[in-house]
mmCIF file with all atom_site columns, C-alpha atoms in Angstrom:
data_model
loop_
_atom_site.group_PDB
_atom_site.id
_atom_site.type_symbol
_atom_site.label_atom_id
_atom_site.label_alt_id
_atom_site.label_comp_id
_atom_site.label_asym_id
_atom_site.label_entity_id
_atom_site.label_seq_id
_atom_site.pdbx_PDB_ins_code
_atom_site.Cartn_x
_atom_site.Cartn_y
_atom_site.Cartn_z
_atom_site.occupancy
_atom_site.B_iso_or_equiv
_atom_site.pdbx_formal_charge
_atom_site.auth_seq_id
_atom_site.auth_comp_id
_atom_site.auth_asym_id
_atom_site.auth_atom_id
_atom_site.pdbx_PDB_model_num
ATOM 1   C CA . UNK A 1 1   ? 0.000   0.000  0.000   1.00 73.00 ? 1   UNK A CA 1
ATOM 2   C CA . UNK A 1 2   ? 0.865   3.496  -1.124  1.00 77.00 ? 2   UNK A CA 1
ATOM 3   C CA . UNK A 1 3   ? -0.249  6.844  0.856   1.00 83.00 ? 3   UNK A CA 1
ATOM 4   C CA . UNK A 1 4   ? -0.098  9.481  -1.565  1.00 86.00 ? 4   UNK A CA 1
ATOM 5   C CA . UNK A 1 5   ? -1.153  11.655 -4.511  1.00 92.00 ? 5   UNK A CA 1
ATOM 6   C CA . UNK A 1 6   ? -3.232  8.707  -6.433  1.00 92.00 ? 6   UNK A CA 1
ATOM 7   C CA . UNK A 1 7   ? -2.539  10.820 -9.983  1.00 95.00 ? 7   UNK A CA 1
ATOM 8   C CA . UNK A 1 8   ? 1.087   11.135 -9.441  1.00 95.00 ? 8   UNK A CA 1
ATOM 9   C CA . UNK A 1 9   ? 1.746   6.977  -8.401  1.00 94.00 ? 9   UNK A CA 1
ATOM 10  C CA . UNK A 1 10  ? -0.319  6.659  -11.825 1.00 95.00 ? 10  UNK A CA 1
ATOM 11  C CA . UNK A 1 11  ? 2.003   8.514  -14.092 1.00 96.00 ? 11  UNK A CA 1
ATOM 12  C CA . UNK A 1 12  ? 4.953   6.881  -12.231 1.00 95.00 ? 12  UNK A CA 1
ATOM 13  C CA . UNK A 1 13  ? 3.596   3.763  -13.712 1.00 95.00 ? 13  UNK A CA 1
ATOM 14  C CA . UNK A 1 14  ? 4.753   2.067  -16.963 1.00 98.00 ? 14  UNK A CA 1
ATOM 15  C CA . UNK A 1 15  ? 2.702   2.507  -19.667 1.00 98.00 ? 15  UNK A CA 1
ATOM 16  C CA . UNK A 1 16  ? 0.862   -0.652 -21.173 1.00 98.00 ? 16  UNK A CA 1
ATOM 17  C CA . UNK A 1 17  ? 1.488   -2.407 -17.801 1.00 97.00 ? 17  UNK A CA 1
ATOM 18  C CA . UNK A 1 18  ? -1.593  -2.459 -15.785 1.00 97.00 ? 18  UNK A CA 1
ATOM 19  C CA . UNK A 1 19  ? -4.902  -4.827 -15.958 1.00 97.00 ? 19  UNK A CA 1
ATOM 20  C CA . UNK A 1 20  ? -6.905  -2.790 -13.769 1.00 97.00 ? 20  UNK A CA 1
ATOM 21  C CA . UNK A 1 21  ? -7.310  0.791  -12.152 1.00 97.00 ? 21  UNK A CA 1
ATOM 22  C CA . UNK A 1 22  ? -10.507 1.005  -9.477  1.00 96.00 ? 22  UNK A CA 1
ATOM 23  C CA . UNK A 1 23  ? -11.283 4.009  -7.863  1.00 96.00 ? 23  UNK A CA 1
ATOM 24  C CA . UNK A 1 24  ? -14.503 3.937  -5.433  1.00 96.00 ? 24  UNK A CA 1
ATOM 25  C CA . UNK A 1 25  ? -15.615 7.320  -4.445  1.00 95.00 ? 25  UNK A CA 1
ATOM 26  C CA . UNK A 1 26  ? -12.476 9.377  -5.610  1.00 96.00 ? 26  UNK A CA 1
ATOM 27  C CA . UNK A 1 27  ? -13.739 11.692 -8.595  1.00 97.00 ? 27  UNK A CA 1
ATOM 28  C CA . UNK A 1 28  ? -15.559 13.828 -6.671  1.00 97.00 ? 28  UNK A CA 1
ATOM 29  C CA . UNK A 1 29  ? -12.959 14.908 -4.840  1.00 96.00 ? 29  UNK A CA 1
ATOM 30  C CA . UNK A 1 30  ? -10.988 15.620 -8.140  1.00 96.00 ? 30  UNK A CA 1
ATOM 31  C CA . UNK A 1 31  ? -10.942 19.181 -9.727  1.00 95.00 ? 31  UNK A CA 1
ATOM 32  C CA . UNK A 1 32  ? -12.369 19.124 -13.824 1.00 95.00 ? 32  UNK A CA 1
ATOM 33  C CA . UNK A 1 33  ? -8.621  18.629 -14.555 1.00 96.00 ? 33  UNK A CA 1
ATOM 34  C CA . UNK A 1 34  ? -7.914  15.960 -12.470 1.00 97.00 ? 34  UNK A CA 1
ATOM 35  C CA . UNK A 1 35  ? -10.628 14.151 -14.071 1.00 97.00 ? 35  UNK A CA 1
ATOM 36  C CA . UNK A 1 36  ? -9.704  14.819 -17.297 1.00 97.00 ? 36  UNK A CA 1
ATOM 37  C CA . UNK A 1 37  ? -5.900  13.664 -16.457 1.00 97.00 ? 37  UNK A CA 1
ATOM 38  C CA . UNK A 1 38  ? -7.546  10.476 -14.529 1.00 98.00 ? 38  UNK A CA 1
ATOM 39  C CA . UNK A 1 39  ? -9.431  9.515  -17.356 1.00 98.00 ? 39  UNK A CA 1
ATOM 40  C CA . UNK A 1 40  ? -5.769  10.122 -20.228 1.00 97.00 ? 40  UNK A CA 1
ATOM 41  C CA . UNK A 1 41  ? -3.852  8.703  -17.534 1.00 97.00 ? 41  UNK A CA 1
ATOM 42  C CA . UNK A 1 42  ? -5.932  5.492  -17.181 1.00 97.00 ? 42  UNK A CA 1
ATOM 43  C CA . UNK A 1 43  ? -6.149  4.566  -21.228 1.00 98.00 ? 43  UNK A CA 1
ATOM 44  C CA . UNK A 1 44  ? -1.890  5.064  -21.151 1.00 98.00 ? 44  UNK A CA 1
ATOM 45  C CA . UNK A 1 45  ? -1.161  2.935  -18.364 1.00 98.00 ? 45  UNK A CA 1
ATOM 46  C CA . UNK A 1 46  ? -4.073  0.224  -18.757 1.00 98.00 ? 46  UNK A CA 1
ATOM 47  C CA . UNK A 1 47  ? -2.402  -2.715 -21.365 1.00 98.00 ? 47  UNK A CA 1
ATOM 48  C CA . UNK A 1 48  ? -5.190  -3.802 -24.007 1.00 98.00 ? 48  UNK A CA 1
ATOM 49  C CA . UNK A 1 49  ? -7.988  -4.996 -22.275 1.00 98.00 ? 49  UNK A CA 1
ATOM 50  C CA . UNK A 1 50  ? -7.469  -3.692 -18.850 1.00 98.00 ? 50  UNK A CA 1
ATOM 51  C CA . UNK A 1 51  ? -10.553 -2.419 -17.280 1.00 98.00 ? 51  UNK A CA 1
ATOM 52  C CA . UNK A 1 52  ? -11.130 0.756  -15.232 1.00 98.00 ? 52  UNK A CA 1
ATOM 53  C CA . UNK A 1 53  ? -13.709 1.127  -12.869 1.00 98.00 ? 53  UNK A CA 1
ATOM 54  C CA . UNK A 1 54  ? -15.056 4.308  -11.339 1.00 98.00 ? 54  UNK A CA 1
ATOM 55  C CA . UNK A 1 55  ? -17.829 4.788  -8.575  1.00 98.00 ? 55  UNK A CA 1
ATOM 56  C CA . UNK A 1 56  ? -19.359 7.424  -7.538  1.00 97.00 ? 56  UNK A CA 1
ATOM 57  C CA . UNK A 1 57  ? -22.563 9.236  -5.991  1.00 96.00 ? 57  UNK A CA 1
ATOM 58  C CA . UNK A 1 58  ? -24.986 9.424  -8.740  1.00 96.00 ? 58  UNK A CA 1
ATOM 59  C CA . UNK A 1 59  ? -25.853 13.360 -9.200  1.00 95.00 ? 59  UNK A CA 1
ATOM 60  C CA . UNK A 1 60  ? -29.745 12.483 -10.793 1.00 94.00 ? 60  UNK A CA 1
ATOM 61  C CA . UNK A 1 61  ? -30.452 11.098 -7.366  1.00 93.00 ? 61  UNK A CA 1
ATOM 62  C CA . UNK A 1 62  ? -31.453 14.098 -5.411  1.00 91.00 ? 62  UNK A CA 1
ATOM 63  C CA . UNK A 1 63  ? -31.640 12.260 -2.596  1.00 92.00 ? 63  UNK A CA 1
ATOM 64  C CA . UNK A 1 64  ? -27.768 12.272 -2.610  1.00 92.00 ? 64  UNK A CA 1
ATOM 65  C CA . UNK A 1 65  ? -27.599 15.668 -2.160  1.00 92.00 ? 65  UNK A CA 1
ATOM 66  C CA . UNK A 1 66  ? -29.774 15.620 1.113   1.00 89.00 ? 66  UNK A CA 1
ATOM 67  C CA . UNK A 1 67  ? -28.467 12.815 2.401   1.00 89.00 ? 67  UNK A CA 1
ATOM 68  C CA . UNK A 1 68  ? -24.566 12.042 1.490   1.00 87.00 ? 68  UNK A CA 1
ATOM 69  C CA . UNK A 1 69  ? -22.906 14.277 -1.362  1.00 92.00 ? 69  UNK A CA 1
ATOM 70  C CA . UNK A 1 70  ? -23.049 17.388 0.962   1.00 91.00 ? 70  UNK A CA 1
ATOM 71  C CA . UNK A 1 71  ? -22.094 15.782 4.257   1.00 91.00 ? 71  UNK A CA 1
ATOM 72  C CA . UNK A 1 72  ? -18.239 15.547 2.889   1.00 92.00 ? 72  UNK A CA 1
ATOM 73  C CA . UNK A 1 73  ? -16.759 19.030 2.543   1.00 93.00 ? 73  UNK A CA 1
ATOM 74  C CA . UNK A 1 74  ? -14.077 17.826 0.469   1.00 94.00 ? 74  UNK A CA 1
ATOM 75  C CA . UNK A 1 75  ? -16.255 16.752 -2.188  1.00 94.00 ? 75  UNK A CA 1
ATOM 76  C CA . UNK A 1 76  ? -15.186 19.373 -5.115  1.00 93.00 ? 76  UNK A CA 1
ATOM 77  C CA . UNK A 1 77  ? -17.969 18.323 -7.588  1.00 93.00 ? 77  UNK A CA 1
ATOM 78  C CA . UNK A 1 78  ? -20.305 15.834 -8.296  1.00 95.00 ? 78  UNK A CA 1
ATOM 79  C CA . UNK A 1 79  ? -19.904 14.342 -12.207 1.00 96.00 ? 79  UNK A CA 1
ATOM 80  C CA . UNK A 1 80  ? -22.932 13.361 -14.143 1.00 97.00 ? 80  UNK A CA 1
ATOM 81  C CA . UNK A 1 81  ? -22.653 9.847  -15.819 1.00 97.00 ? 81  UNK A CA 1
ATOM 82  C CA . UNK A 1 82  ? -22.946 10.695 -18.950 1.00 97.00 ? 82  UNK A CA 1
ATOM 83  C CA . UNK A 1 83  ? -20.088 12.990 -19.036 1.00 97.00 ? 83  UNK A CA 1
ATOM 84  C CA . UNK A 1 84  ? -17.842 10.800 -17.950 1.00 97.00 ? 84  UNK A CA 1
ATOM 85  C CA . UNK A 1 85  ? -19.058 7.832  -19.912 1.00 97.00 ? 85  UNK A CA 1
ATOM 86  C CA . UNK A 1 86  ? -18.317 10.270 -22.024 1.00 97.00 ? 86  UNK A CA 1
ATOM 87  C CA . UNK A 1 87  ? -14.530 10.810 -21.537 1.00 98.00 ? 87  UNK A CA 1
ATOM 88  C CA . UNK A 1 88  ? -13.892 7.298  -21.662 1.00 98.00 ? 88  UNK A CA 1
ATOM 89  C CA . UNK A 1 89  ? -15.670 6.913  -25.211 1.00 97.00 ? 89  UNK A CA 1
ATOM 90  C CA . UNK A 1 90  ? -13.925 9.415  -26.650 1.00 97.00 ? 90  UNK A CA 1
ATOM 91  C CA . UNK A 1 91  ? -10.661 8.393  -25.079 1.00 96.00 ? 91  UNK A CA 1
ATOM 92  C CA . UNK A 1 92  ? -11.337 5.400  -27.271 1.00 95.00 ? 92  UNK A CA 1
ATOM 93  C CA . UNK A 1 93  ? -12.160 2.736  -24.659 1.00 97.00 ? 93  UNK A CA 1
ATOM 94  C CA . UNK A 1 94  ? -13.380 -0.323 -26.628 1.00 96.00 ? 94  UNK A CA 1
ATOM 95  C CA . UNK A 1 95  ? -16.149 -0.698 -23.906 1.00 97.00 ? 95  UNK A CA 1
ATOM 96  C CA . UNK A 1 96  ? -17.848 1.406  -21.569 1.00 98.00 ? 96  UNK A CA 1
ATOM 97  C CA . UNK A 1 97  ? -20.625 0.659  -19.101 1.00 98.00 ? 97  UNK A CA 1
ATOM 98  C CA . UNK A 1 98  ? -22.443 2.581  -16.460 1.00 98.00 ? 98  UNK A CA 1
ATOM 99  C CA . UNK A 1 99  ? -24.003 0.380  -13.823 1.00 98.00 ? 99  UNK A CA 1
ATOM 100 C CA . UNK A 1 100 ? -26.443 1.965  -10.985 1.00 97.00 ? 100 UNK A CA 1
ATOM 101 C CA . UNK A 1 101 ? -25.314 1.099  -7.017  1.00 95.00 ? 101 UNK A CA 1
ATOM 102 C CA . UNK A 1 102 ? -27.174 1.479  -3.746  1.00 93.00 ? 102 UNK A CA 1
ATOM 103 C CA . UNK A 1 103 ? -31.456 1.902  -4.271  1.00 91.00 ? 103 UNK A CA 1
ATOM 104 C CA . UNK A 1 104 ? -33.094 4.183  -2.154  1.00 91.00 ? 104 UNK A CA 1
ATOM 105 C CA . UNK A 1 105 ? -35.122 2.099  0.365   1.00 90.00 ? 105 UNK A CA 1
ATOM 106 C CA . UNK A 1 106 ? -38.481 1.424  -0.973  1.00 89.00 ? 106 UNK A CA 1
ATOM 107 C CA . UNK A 1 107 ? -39.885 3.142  2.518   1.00 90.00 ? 107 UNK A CA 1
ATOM 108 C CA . UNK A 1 108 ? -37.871 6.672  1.728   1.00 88.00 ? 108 UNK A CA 1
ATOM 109 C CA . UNK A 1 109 ? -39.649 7.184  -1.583  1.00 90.00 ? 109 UNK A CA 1
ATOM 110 C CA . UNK A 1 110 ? -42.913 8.654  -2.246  1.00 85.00 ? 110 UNK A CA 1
ATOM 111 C CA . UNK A 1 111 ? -45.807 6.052  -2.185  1.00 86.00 ? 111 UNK A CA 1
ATOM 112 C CA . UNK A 1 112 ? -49.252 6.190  -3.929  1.00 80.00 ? 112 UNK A CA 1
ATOM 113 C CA . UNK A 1 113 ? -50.836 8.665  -3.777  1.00 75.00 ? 113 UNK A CA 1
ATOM 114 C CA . UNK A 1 114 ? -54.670 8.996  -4.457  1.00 72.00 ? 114 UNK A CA 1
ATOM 115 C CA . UNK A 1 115 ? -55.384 11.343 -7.539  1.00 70.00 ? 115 UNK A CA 1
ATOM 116 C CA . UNK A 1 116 ? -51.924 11.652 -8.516  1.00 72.00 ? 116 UNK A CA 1
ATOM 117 C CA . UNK A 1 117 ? -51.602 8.553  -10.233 1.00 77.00 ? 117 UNK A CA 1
ATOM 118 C CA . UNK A 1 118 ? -49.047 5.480  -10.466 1.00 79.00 ? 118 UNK A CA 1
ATOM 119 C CA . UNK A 1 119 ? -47.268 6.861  -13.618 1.00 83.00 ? 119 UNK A CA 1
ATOM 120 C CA . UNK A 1 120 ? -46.882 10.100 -11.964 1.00 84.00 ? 120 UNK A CA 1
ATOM 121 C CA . UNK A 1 121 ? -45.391 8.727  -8.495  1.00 85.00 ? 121 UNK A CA 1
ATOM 122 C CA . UNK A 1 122 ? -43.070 6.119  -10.651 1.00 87.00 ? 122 UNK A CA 1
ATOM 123 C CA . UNK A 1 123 ? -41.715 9.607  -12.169 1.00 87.00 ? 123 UNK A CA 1
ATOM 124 C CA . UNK A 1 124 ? -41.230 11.607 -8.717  1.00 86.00 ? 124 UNK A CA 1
ATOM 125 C CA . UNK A 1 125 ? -39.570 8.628  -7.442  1.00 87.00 ? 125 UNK A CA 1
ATOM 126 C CA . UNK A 1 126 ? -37.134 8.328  -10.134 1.00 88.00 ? 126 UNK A CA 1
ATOM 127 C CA . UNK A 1 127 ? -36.456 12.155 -10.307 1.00 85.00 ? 127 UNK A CA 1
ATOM 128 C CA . UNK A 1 128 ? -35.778 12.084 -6.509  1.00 90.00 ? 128 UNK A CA 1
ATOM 129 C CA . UNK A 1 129 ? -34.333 8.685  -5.264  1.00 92.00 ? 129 UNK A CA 1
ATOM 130 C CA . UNK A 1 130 ? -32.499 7.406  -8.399  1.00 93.00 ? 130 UNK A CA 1
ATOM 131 C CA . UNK A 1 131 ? -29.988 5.136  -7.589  1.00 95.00 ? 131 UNK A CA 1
ATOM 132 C CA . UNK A 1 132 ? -27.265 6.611  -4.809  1.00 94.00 ? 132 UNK A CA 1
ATOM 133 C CA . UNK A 1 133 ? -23.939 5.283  -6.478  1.00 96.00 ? 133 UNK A CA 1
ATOM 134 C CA . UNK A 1 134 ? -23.154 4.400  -10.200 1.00 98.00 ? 134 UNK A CA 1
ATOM 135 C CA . UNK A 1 135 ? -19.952 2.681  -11.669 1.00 98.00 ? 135 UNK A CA 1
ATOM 136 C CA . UNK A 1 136 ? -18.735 3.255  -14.710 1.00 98.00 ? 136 UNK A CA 1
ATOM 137 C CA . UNK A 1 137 ? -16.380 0.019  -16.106 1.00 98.00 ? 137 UNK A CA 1
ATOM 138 C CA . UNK A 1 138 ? -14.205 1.063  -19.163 1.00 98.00 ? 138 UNK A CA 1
ATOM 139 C CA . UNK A 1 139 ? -12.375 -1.730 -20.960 1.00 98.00 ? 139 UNK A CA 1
ATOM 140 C CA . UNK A 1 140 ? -9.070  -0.308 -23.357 1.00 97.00 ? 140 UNK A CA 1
#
């Protein structure tokens, strides 16, 4: 185990030379930069077919913001999951996935509600308690 700047052991690294990067709950913490240099970083150093996988709080939750993203002060930013499937794409990762982590607990969410409909409480509920986490899994 390493203690230190996680961006500069990765650029001390050979390129080509590793089968996996994993991050869990880092790029928030990461300036727009950082991410950017994370993401360049990652597709140098991985070797063909190493994967990188990055989770995060899920910023269309906003249930994240009331009950975790906040509570951290040294969370710089939260990043939406399309931008950074993004990044990886155009990096030219062969493969990228998103994958959704931690539900909201059926008993947080909003729950029928006469006159208002099913359709309409299915779409409250997924505008409010969308999944907590997400991961994103790039393959090079």
């Amino acid at each position: 185990v390493i203690q230190g700047d996680g961006l500069e052991e990765l650029k001390s690294v050979p390129d080509n030379s590793l089968g996996g990067i994993v991050t869990i709950q880092v790029v928030e913490h990461l300036s727009k930069q950082q991410v950017l240099d994370l993401v360049s970083l990652s597709y140098d150093k991985l070797r063909v077919g190493g994967k990188i996988i990055i989770e995060t709080v899920n910023p269309q939750s906003l249930y994240v913001y009331a009950h975790a993203f906040y509570l951290d002060p040294t969370h710089a930013q939260p990043i939406h999951p399309l931008y950074l499937s993004f990044l990886f794409t155009e990096m030219k990762f062969s493969s990228v996935d998103i994958q959704w982590r931690s539900p909201v607990e059926e008993k947080n969410k909003v729950q029928e509600i006469d006159g208002l409909g099913h359709d309409n409480v299915e779409r409250i509920n997924e505008i409010l308690f969308a999944p907590q986490d997400y991961v994103v899994v790039a393959i090079k």
